[in-house]
Tab-separated table of C-alpha atoms in Angstrom:
chain	number	residue	atom	x	y	z
A	1	ALA	CA	111.583	147.537	179.684
A	2	ALA	CA	109.822	145.708	176.898
A	3	GLY	CA	112.020	143.579	174.690
A	4	VAL	CA	111.636	141.863	171.365
A	5	ILE	CA	109.352	138.863	171.620
A	6	GLN	CA	109.701	135.829	169.434
A	7	SER	CA	107.403	132.868	169.256
A	8	PRO	CA	107.632	130.018	169.439
A	9	ARG	CA	110.920	129.642	171.269
A	10	HIS	CA	111.382	126.097	170.058
A	11	LEU	CA	109.904	124.372	167.050
A	12	ILE	CA	110.343	120.883	165.708
A	13	LYS	CA	109.212	120.072	162.185
A	14	GLU	CA	109.590	117.288	159.680
A	15	LYS	CA	111.192	117.683	156.266
A	16	ARG	CA	108.901	119.258	153.687
A	17	GLU	CA	106.647	120.774	156.338
A	18	THR	CA	106.026	124.478	156.777
A	19	ALA	CA	106.798	126.717	159.713
A	20	THR	CA	105.845	130.231	160.742
A	21	LEU	CA	107.976	132.242	163.121
A	22	LYS	CA	106.640	135.393	164.726
A	23	CYS	CA	108.382	138.500	165.952
A	24	TYR	CA	106.946	141.330	168.025
A	25	PRO	CA	109.266	144.335	168.031
A	26	ILE	CA	109.838	146.727	170.849
A	27	PRO	CA	106.962	149.246	170.984
A	28	ARG	CA	107.487	152.191	168.626
A	29	HIS	CA	110.212	150.371	166.714
A	30	ASP	CA	109.451	150.507	162.993
A	31	THR	CA	112.208	148.255	161.642
A	32	VAL	CA	112.465	144.498	161.880
A	33	TYR	CA	115.339	142.243	160.829
A	34	TRP	CA	115.523	138.476	160.528
A	35	TYR	CA	118.764	136.534	160.953
A	36	GLN	CA	119.539	132.844	160.674
A	37	GLN	CA	122.301	131.270	162.758
A	38	GLY	CA	123.230	127.720	161.864
A	39	PRO	CA	125.047	125.495	164.373
A	40	GLY	CA	128.486	126.923	165.071
A	41	GLN	CA	127.940	129.725	162.570
A	42	ASP	CA	127.572	133.477	162.784
A	43	PRO	CA	124.157	135.055	162.301
A	44	GLN	CA	123.353	135.650	158.646
A	45	PHE	CA	120.998	138.396	157.568
A	46	LEU	CA	117.848	137.168	155.829
A	47	ILE	CA	115.520	140.113	155.330
A	48	SER	CA	114.421	143.401	156.848
A	49	PHE	CA	111.337	145.596	156.879
A	50	TYR	CA	110.954	149.292	157.516
A	51	GLU	CA	107.502	150.778	157.976
A	52	LYS	CA	105.897	147.567	156.709
A	53	MET	CA	107.841	147.581	153.458
A	54	GLN	CA	110.672	145.231	152.625
A	55	SER	CA	113.865	147.153	153.097
A	56	ASP	CA	116.678	144.799	152.271
A	57	LYS	CA	117.169	141.193	151.364
A	58	GLY	CA	120.045	138.941	152.244
A	59	SER	CA	120.591	135.247	151.840
A	60	ILE	CA	116.961	134.260	152.197
A	61	PRO	CA	115.949	131.143	150.266
A	62	ASP	CA	113.045	131.397	147.838
A	63	ARG	CA	111.183	128.912	150.034
A	64	PHE	CA	111.044	131.557	152.741
A	65	SER	CA	108.876	134.640	152.766
A	66	ALA	CA	108.240	137.304	155.332
A	67	GLN	CA	106.128	140.335	155.944
A	68	GLN	CA	105.586	143.084	158.450
A	69	PHE	CA	102.036	143.807	159.492
A	70	SER	CA	100.215	147.021	160.339
A	71	ASP	CA	100.998	146.560	164.032
A	72	TYR	CA	104.691	146.179	163.086
A	73	HIS	CA	104.962	142.569	164.071
A	74	SER	CA	106.612	140.336	161.516
A	75	GLU	CA	106.262	136.736	160.433
A	76	LEU	CA	108.787	134.530	158.679
A	77	ASN	CA	107.136	131.775	156.682
A	78	MET	CA	109.231	128.784	155.750
A	79	SER	CA	108.002	126.114	153.374
A	80	SER	CA	109.353	122.783	152.137
A	81	LEU	CA	111.639	122.625	155.139
A	82	GLU	CA	115.013	120.987	154.699
A	83	LEU	CA	117.403	119.552	157.265
A	84	GLY	CA	119.720	122.493	156.620
A	85	ASP	CA	117.075	124.921	157.819
A	86	SER	CA	117.706	123.758	161.373
A	87	ALA	CA	119.033	126.871	163.034
A	88	LEU	CA	118.444	129.597	165.540
A	89	TYR	CA	116.355	132.354	164.004
A	90	PHE	CA	116.735	135.790	165.490
A	91	CYS	CA	114.496	138.743	165.039
A	92	ALA	CA	115.794	142.213	165.864
A	93	SER	CA	114.078	145.546	165.930
A	94	SER	CA	115.259	149.104	165.786
A	95	SER	CA	113.942	152.595	165.465
A	96	GLY	CA	114.796	153.993	162.059
A	97	LEU	CA	116.183	157.244	163.388
A	98	VAL	CA	118.980	158.716	161.339
A	99	GLY	CA	122.365	158.206	162.934
A	100	TYR	CA	121.253	155.575	165.408
A	101	ASN	CA	121.035	151.957	164.518
A	102	GLU	CA	121.079	149.804	167.611
A	103	GLN	CA	119.304	146.577	166.902
A	104	PHE	CA	117.694	144.867	169.845
A	105	PHE	CA	117.632	141.136	169.431
A	106	GLY	CA	114.934	138.767	170.538
A	107	PRO	CA	115.766	135.512	172.323
A	108	GLY	CA	115.549	133.547	169.089
A	109	THR	CA	113.482	130.641	167.841
A	110	ARG	CA	115.297	127.349	167.666
A	111	LEU	CA	114.011	125.387	164.690
A	112	THR	CA	114.836	121.729	164.373
A	113	VAL	CA	113.975	119.936	161.151
A	114	LEU	CA	113.922	116.163	161.392
B	1	ALA	CA	131.470	144.812	150.180
B	2	GLN	CA	131.412	144.593	153.926
B	3	LYS	CA	133.437	141.989	155.713
B	4	VAL	CA	134.300	141.301	159.320
B	5	THR	CA	137.164	139.021	160.265
B	6	GLN	CA	137.669	137.494	163.670
B	7	ALA	CA	140.807	135.445	163.205
B	8	GLN	CA	140.684	133.869	166.654
B	9	THR	CA	138.252	130.981	166.543
B	10	GLU	CA	138.743	129.895	170.130
B	11	ILE	CA	140.613	131.315	173.090
B	12	SER	CA	141.093	129.824	176.536
B	13	VAL	CA	142.352	131.805	179.486
B	14	VAL	CA	142.641	131.185	183.177
B	15	GLU	CA	140.385	133.222	185.407
B	16	LYS	CA	141.709	136.711	186.219
B	17	GLU	CA	143.837	136.862	183.111
B	18	ASP	CA	143.281	139.635	180.589
B	19	VAL	CA	142.211	138.676	177.086
B	20	THR	CA	141.883	140.612	173.842
B	21	LEU	CA	139.540	139.598	171.056
B	22	ASP	CA	140.533	140.867	167.635
B	23	CYS	CA	138.243	142.239	164.965
B	24	VAL	CA	139.234	143.551	161.556
B	25	TYR	CA	136.667	144.959	159.171
B	26	GLU	CA	136.370	146.021	155.547
B	27	THR	CA	133.948	148.533	154.111
B	28	ARG	CA	133.916	151.122	151.366
B	29	ASP	CA	131.625	153.406	153.316
B	30	THR	CA	133.002	156.393	155.166
B	31	THR	CA	130.193	156.264	157.689
B	32	TYR	CA	129.568	152.976	159.402
B	33	TYR	CA	128.923	151.412	162.782
B	34	LEU	CA	130.790	148.710	164.640
B	35	PHE	CA	129.344	146.465	167.307
B	36	TRP	CA	130.262	143.739	169.718
B	37	TYR	CA	127.751	141.132	170.849
B	38	LYS	CA	128.085	138.375	173.416
B	39	GLN	CA	126.345	135.050	172.927
B	40	PRO	CA	126.372	132.945	176.104
B	41	PRO	CA	125.562	129.226	176.018
B	42	SER	CA	121.882	130.060	176.463
B	43	GLY	CA	121.929	131.445	172.915
B	44	GLU	CA	120.680	134.997	173.146
B	45	LEU	CA	122.655	137.848	171.608
B	46	VAL	CA	123.652	140.441	174.157
B	47	PHE	CA	124.574	143.888	172.897
B	48	LEU	CA	127.848	145.179	174.345
B	49	ILE	CA	128.846	148.289	172.431
B	50	ARG	CA	128.210	150.371	169.335
B	51	ARG	CA	130.792	152.717	167.862
B	52	ASN	CA	130.385	154.986	164.846
B	53	SER	CA	133.181	155.544	162.375
B	54	PHE	CA	133.728	159.142	163.400
B	55	ASP	CA	134.368	158.366	167.018
B	56	GLU	CA	137.773	156.834	167.561
B	57	GLN	CA	137.842	157.351	171.271
B	58	ASN	CA	138.542	154.209	173.182
B	59	GLU	CA	135.869	153.184	175.622
B	60	ILE	CA	135.961	151.476	178.956
B	61	SER	CA	133.016	149.939	180.726
B	62	GLY	CA	133.951	148.150	183.888
B	63	ARG	CA	136.199	145.242	182.939
B	64	TYR	CA	135.478	145.749	179.244
B	65	SER	CA	137.389	148.082	176.966
B	66	TRP	CA	137.406	148.655	173.239
B	67	ASN	CA	140.183	149.942	171.000
B	68	PHE	CA	139.002	151.386	167.685
B	69	GLN	CA	141.831	152.024	165.209
B	70	LYS	CA	140.518	153.353	161.938
B	71	SER	CA	143.994	153.341	160.394
B	72	THR	CA	144.174	149.563	160.717
B	73	SER	CA	140.407	148.932	160.404
B	74	SER	CA	140.377	147.203	163.738
B	75	PHE	CA	137.976	147.241	166.654
B	76	ASN	CA	139.458	145.067	169.365
B	77	PHE	CA	137.805	144.100	172.610
B	78	THR	CA	139.659	143.502	175.857
B	79	ILE	CA	138.338	141.876	178.993
B	80	THR	CA	140.463	142.472	182.050
B	81	ALA	CA	140.487	140.141	185.032
B	82	SER	CA	138.377	137.603	183.168
B	83	GLN	CA	135.710	135.629	184.988
B	84	VAL	CA	134.058	132.302	184.311
B	85	VAL	CA	130.828	134.148	183.449
B	86	ASP	CA	132.658	135.757	180.536
B	87	SER	CA	132.732	132.396	178.783
B	88	ALA	CA	130.732	132.870	175.602
B	89	VAL	CA	131.016	133.410	171.881
B	90	TYR	CA	131.751	137.023	171.037
B	91	PHE	CA	130.748	138.496	167.701
B	92	CYS	CA	132.036	141.647	166.103
B	93	ALA	CA	129.634	143.188	163.585
B	94	LEU	CA	129.513	146.001	161.045
B	95	SER	CA	126.611	148.056	159.754
B	96	ASP	CA	126.476	150.681	157.041
B	97	ALA	CA	125.215	154.114	157.755
B	98	LEU	CA	121.471	154.435	157.686
B	99	ASP	CA	120.032	155.071	154.260
B	100	GLN	CA	116.695	156.559	153.322
B	101	THR	CA	114.849	153.416	154.318
B	102	GLY	CA	116.174	153.598	157.837
B	103	ALA	CA	117.167	149.973	157.852
B	104	ASN	CA	120.597	148.445	157.720
B	105	ASN	CA	121.504	144.900	158.485
B	106	LEU	CA	124.504	143.726	160.462
B	107	PHE	CA	127.403	141.820	158.984
B	108	PHE	CA	128.815	139.519	161.623
B	109	GLY	CA	132.251	138.052	161.991
B	110	THR	CA	132.521	134.323	162.562
B	111	GLY	CA	132.859	134.807	166.288
B	112	THR	CA	135.452	133.966	168.897
B	113	ARG	CA	134.637	131.365	171.504
B	114	LEU	CA	136.120	132.421	174.814
B	115	THR	CA	136.522	129.893	177.585
B	116	VAL	CA	137.570	131.132	181.002
B	117	ILE	CA	138.962	128.332	183.115
B	118	PRO	CA	138.464	128.574	186.872
């Protein structure tokens, strides 16, 4: 079965650079979530999109932005990278059916900021 | 506000022992969902179980079982006859009921690192 695809899987950037992470949800899933997991931490919700509109916002820095495109894939854009942005970034997708909310997680993108 | 507490930071057991991972949650919602995820050393998040707030039946899946006690706001996870492959970080998570937008994020606990010693 198709799963959530994230690219790239690994990314190394310098401080103050920009990075773009991509997420391709499971086919027919209309909801995408982004989570950030720092070293030794639990995943923290950043932002979500439902039907290409921003649905909810968590602890996402102003330096980050995201969007969901017409084909439902999503991109997380990160600018002015800081050392503290080094983390595992997960994308998850779900189908926004009432009463069912299983989020399927992608394998994550490991971002290292040097 | 939603909150998930996993008081056990790290647990070590010898293979074949049973182990219970605790999870206590807080929410003001009457409808909510509880989850357990496994994160092995490779880093991916593996979904284990989802339980809605109206279903307090305990569940068993092979060596895994879950005890949902609404009265104590707990959703504990037991692994029987543990194996080395069970070594991972386990996260308990909470989600509100779906709203009109159809999207609800997960609130994770801080995780419990389980080490099963051969």
